[in-house]
Structures are given as structure tokens and as C-alpha cells.
Amino acid sequence: SFNFDLQPRFVLIGQNTQFTASLVNASGNVTSSKWKFGDGSAEVSVSGNKASHIYKEEGEFNIEVQITKSDGSSSTKSFTVTVGDAKTSANITIKKYDSRIVNITKQIDSYPDFVASELRRQLNISQMNVTLNTLKNEFNNAGNDSDKYAEIVNALLALDVPYSISASKS
């Protein structure tokens, strides 16, 4: 298999959104893709790496994408997409990221000091926290500016806060 990413991860209700699955550190071209949008709609098969979809309700949906490259190899991944108005989506994401950072910090603290210090350095949790706090302040000061909320959501998604850490070898 190979790695790929999905954009966007935040969409507005009722808007036709074009999703793109992009190869990450992999060579070759995407020849076809299959999309399950997680809202009960039919699976979509397309040539290439782009598919459009309209979500009709607010919430989080798991999109499952299978892409096939020109050499015949394929890979399948699931992605969570937030659907809603930008202000609601920004607020939900801020709360989730706060919770994730607390959980990650607890997990890191459970390791011996020499491992914990390396994990803190690799993940840069303190910078993540600073960025999240900056985005919280921007959220609190955005008023009724829906474009600002959309910018905040995009900045939050770029922050890429991990869900958890675990040891694969000991």
C-alpha cells in the first residue's frame, strides 16, 4: 500500500464540494478512485483522484477512499470530515484538539523521562498548544466574520493534532 491524504476536511452543509485524494511521498499517477462518503449515499467510482459530494446535514462523517495507481496497486484509507457552518466547526474542533492535547500529554508523562523528553521534542506539544491558544483567541474575537471562522478551521486542520501515541516496540 501507499500513503495519501484527503482535502478538504471541513465542508459546508449543502455545498457541492470537490474532494481530492493526493499521494504523499509516493510515485505514480492515480488512475481511479472509489469513494464512500459516510452519509448513506451510494459509493462513487471515478477516473482520477477527485470526487464531488453534497452533504445535507451537519456532523462528522468518515469518508473511505480507495485509490488505484497506474501500476495497479491500490490503497484504502478513512478520513473524518466535519460538515457544518464554519463557526460551529471551529468551536467543535478547538474543543476536540484541547482534549487530544491533554490526553497526549498524559500519555507522554507515563513514559520514562528520557523517552518522554524525546516524544515532547518530536511532537512539539508545547508549540501545538501555543498555536491552539492563538486560534482560540482569534475564534473569540471573530464576531460574525464567517470567512475568519473558515480560516480558523483550516488552520486547525493544518495543526494535525495526534489522537494518541503508543509504543510499537519495547
mmCIF file of C-alpha atoms in Angstrom:
data_model
loop_
_atom_site.group_PDB
_atom_site.id
_atom_site.type_symbol
_atom_site.label_atom_id
_atom_site.label_comp_id
_atom_site.label_asym_id
_atom_site.label_seq_id
_atom_site.Cartn_x
_atom_site.Cartn_y
_atom_site.Cartn_z
ATOM 1 C CA SER A 1 0.000 0.000 0.000
ATOM 2 C CA PHE A 2 0.990 3.651 -0.146
ATOM 3 C CA ASN A 3 0.109 6.806 1.720
ATOM 4 C CA PHE A 4 -2.290 9.514 0.560
ATOM 5 C CA ASP A 5 -4.177 12.435 2.042
ATOM 6 C CA LEU A 6 -7.612 13.973 1.563
ATOM 7 C CA GLN A 7 -8.596 17.611 1.168
ATOM 8 C CA PRO A 8 -10.716 19.377 2.302
ATOM 9 C CA ARG A 9 -11.586 18.052 5.762
ATOM 10 C CA PHE A 10 -14.119 20.765 6.527
ATOM 11 C CA VAL A 11 -17.122 21.438 4.285
ATOM 12 C CA LEU A 12 -20.282 23.491 4.482
ATOM 13 C CA ILE A 13 -23.752 21.951 4.508
ATOM 14 C CA GLY A 14 -25.468 21.930 1.131
ATOM 15 C CA GLN A 15 -22.417 22.991 -0.853
ATOM 16 C CA ASN A 16 -21.052 20.887 -3.700
ATOM 17 C CA THR A 17 -17.524 20.106 -2.540
ATOM 18 C CA GLN A 18 -14.749 18.628 -4.655
ATOM 19 C CA PHE A 19 -12.589 16.233 -2.643
ATOM 20 C CA THR A 20 -9.057 15.390 -3.764
ATOM 21 C CA ALA A 21 -7.005 12.354 -2.718
ATOM 22 C CA SER A 22 -3.304 13.236 -3.116
ATOM 23 C CA LEU A 23 -0.354 10.862 -2.955
ATOM 24 C CA VAL A 24 2.062 11.520 -0.082
ATOM 25 C CA ASN A 25 5.680 10.503 -0.686
ATOM 26 C CA ALA A 26 4.594 8.026 -3.345
ATOM 27 C CA SER A 27 5.360 7.938 -7.038
ATOM 28 C CA GLY A 28 2.974 7.213 -9.878
ATOM 29 C CA ASN A 29 -0.366 8.537 -11.013
ATOM 30 C CA VAL A 30 -3.809 7.874 -9.616
ATOM 31 C CA THR A 31 -5.894 6.246 -12.347
ATOM 32 C CA SER A 32 -9.130 5.634 -10.421
ATOM 33 C CA SER A 33 -10.758 6.028 -7.050
ATOM 34 C CA LYS A 34 -13.783 4.793 -5.099
ATOM 35 C CA TRP A 35 -15.491 6.986 -2.532
ATOM 36 C CA LYS A 36 -17.842 6.180 0.360
ATOM 37 C CA PHE A 37 -18.892 9.497 1.884
ATOM 38 C CA GLY A 38 -20.243 8.050 5.146
ATOM 39 C CA ASP A 39 -23.703 9.601 4.940
ATOM 40 C CA GLY A 40 -25.598 6.664 3.441
ATOM 41 C CA SER A 41 -25.184 7.820 -0.151
ATOM 42 C CA ALA A 42 -24.106 5.374 -2.856
ATOM 43 C CA GLU A 43 -20.426 4.610 -3.427
ATOM 44 C CA VAL A 44 -18.920 6.706 -6.206
ATOM 45 C CA SER A 45 -16.282 5.381 -8.650
ATOM 46 C CA VAL A 46 -14.349 7.884 -10.764
ATOM 47 C CA SER A 47 -11.338 8.119 -13.041
ATOM 48 C CA GLY A 48 -8.590 10.040 -11.321
ATOM 49 C CA ASN A 49 -8.355 11.286 -7.748
ATOM 50 C CA LYS A 50 -11.250 13.763 -7.424
ATOM 51 C CA ALA A 51 -14.915 13.320 -6.497
ATOM 52 C CA SER A 52 -17.669 15.792 -5.661
ATOM 53 C CA HIS A 53 -20.314 15.409 -2.982
ATOM 54 C CA ILE A 54 -23.002 17.421 -1.198
ATOM 55 C CA TYR A 55 -23.625 16.776 2.498
ATOM 56 C CA LYS A 56 -27.180 17.528 3.559
ATOM 57 C CA GLU A 57 -26.683 17.515 7.312
ATOM 58 C CA GLU A 58 -24.208 18.781 9.870
ATOM 59 C CA GLY A 59 -21.857 16.425 11.703
ATOM 60 C CA GLU A 60 -18.716 14.365 11.331
ATOM 61 C CA PHE A 61 -18.540 11.782 8.576
ATOM 62 C CA ASN A 62 -15.953 9.124 7.812
ATOM 63 C CA ILE A 63 -15.026 9.140 4.148
ATOM 64 C CA GLU A 64 -13.472 5.892 2.941
ATOM 65 C CA VAL A 65 -11.372 6.301 -0.192
ATOM 66 C CA GLN A 66 -9.682 3.608 -2.256
ATOM 67 C CA ILE A 67 -7.264 4.840 -4.893
ATOM 68 C CA THR A 68 -5.573 2.809 -7.609
ATOM 69 C CA LYS A 69 -2.301 3.863 -9.227
ATOM 70 C CA SER A 70 -1.185 3.294 -12.800
ATOM 71 C CA ASP A 71 0.931 0.281 -11.723
ATOM 72 C CA GLY A 72 -2.247 -1.458 -10.476
ATOM 73 C CA SER A 73 -1.503 -1.072 -6.760
ATOM 74 C CA SER A 74 -4.248 0.271 -4.542
ATOM 75 C CA SER A 75 -4.626 1.659 -1.050
ATOM 76 C CA THR A 76 -7.664 2.413 1.126
ATOM 77 C CA LYS A 77 -7.883 4.980 3.939
ATOM 78 C CA SER A 78 -10.593 6.590 6.053
ATOM 79 C CA PHE A 79 -10.740 10.287 6.861
ATOM 80 C CA THR A 80 -13.000 12.247 9.190
ATOM 81 C CA VAL A 81 -14.690 15.232 7.572
ATOM 82 C CA THR A 82 -16.510 17.907 9.569
ATOM 83 C CA VAL A 83 -19.658 19.275 7.962
ATOM 84 C CA GLY A 84 -21.319 22.417 9.273
ATOM 85 C CA ASP A 85 -21.123 26.129 9.414
ATOM 86 C CA ALA A 86 -17.602 27.439 9.959
ATOM 87 C CA LYS A 87 -18.217 28.861 13.452
ATOM 88 C CA THR A 88 -19.703 25.604 14.777
ATOM 89 C CA SER A 89 -16.995 23.527 13.111
ATOM 90 C CA ALA A 90 -14.211 25.728 14.521
ATOM 91 C CA ASN A 91 -15.678 25.506 18.031
ATOM 92 C CA ILE A 92 -16.047 21.700 17.851
ATOM 93 C CA THR A 93 -12.515 21.269 16.516
ATOM 94 C CA ILE A 94 -10.972 23.539 19.169
ATOM 95 C CA LYS A 95 -12.631 21.512 21.938
ATOM 96 C CA LYS A 96 -11.517 18.203 20.420
ATOM 97 C CA TYR A 97 -7.935 19.393 19.966
ATOM 98 C CA ASP A 98 -7.825 20.662 23.563
ATOM 99 C CA SER A 99 -8.904 17.220 24.718
ATOM 100 C CA ARG A 100 -6.406 15.450 22.465
ATOM 101 C CA ILE A 101 -3.506 17.567 23.703
ATOM 102 C CA VAL A 102 -4.439 16.794 27.325
ATOM 103 C CA ASN A 103 -4.618 13.060 26.530
ATOM 104 C CA ILE A 104 -1.337 13.056 24.580
ATOM 105 C CA THR A 105 0.389 14.914 27.410
ATOM 106 C CA LYS A 106 -0.833 12.309 29.914
ATOM 107 C CA GLN A 107 0.370 9.506 27.641
ATOM 108 C CA ILE A 108 3.792 11.136 27.256
ATOM 109 C CA ASP A 109 4.064 11.635 31.026
ATOM 110 C CA SER A 110 3.554 7.890 31.537
ATOM 111 C CA TYR A 111 6.863 7.103 29.777
ATOM 112 C CA PRO A 112 10.296 7.248 31.427
ATOM 113 C CA ASP A 113 11.825 10.749 31.405
ATOM 114 C CA PHE A 114 14.335 10.040 28.627
ATOM 115 C CA VAL A 115 11.549 8.779 26.335
ATOM 116 C CA ALA A 116 9.070 11.475 27.362
ATOM 117 C CA SER A 117 11.521 14.291 26.590
ATOM 118 C CA GLU A 118 12.130 12.888 23.093
ATOM 119 C CA LEU A 119 8.394 12.481 22.483
ATOM 120 C CA ARG A 120 7.793 16.085 23.559
ATOM 121 C CA ARG A 121 10.535 17.215 21.191
ATOM 122 C CA GLN A 122 9.295 15.128 18.243
ATOM 123 C CA LEU A 123 5.621 16.033 18.639
ATOM 124 C CA ASN A 124 6.292 19.637 19.699
ATOM 125 C CA ILE A 125 3.268 19.606 22.008
ATOM 126 C CA SER A 126 4.136 22.988 23.538
ATOM 127 C CA GLN A 127 4.082 24.696 20.110
ATOM 128 C CA MET A 128 0.814 22.898 19.279
ATOM 129 C CA ASN A 129 -0.659 24.276 22.494
ATOM 130 C CA VAL A 130 0.566 27.821 21.733
ATOM 131 C CA THR A 131 -0.926 27.654 18.219
ATOM 132 C CA LEU A 132 -4.216 26.281 19.554
ATOM 133 C CA ASN A 133 -4.441 29.072 22.145
ATOM 134 C CA THR A 134 -3.777 31.664 19.423
ATOM 135 C CA LEU A 135 -6.569 30.160 17.317
ATOM 136 C CA LYS A 136 -8.899 30.174 20.358
ATOM 137 C CA ASN A 137 -8.255 33.915 20.774
ATOM 138 C CA GLU A 138 -8.926 34.505 17.070
ATOM 139 C CA PHE A 139 -12.158 32.496 17.413
ATOM 140 C CA ASN A 140 -13.284 34.555 20.409
ATOM 141 C CA ASN A 141 -12.597 37.793 18.506
ATOM 142 C CA ALA A 142 -14.061 36.792 15.119
ATOM 143 C CA GLY A 143 -17.566 38.126 15.811
ATOM 144 C CA ASN A 144 -19.810 37.373 12.818
ATOM 145 C CA ASP A 145 -16.991 37.050 10.258
ATOM 146 C CA SER A 146 -17.709 33.649 8.642
ATOM 147 C CA ASP A 147 -14.573 33.930 6.460
ATOM 148 C CA LYS A 148 -12.465 34.282 9.626
ATOM 149 C CA TYR A 149 -14.077 31.154 11.097
ATOM 150 C CA ALA A 150 -13.291 29.253 7.872
ATOM 151 C CA GLU A 151 -9.647 30.423 8.114
ATOM 152 C CA ILE A 152 -9.538 29.222 11.733
ATOM 153 C CA VAL A 153 -10.923 25.798 10.737
ATOM 154 C CA ASN A 154 -8.303 25.448 8.002
ATOM 155 C CA ALA A 155 -5.540 26.464 10.431
ATOM 156 C CA LEU A 156 -6.845 23.932 12.970
ATOM 157 C CA LEU A 157 -6.860 21.142 10.387
ATOM 158 C CA ALA A 158 -3.304 22.037 9.376
ATOM 159 C CA LEU A 159 -2.295 21.721 13.052
ATOM 160 C CA ASP A 160 -2.806 17.953 12.784
ATOM 161 C CA VAL A 161 -3.048 17.097 16.487
ATOM 162 C CA PRO A 162 -2.479 13.344 17.003
ATOM 163 C CA TYR A 163 -5.192 11.214 18.592
ATOM 164 C CA SER A 164 -2.797 9.193 20.725
ATOM 165 C CA ILE A 165 0.654 7.684 20.957
ATOM 166 C CA SER A 166 1.618 4.107 21.563
ATOM 167 C CA ALA A 167 4.757 2.001 21.673
ATOM 168 C CA SER A 168 5.241 -0.371 18.766
ATOM 169 C CA LYS A 169 8.453 -1.860 20.216
ATOM 170 C CA SER A 170 9.829 -2.071 23.699
#
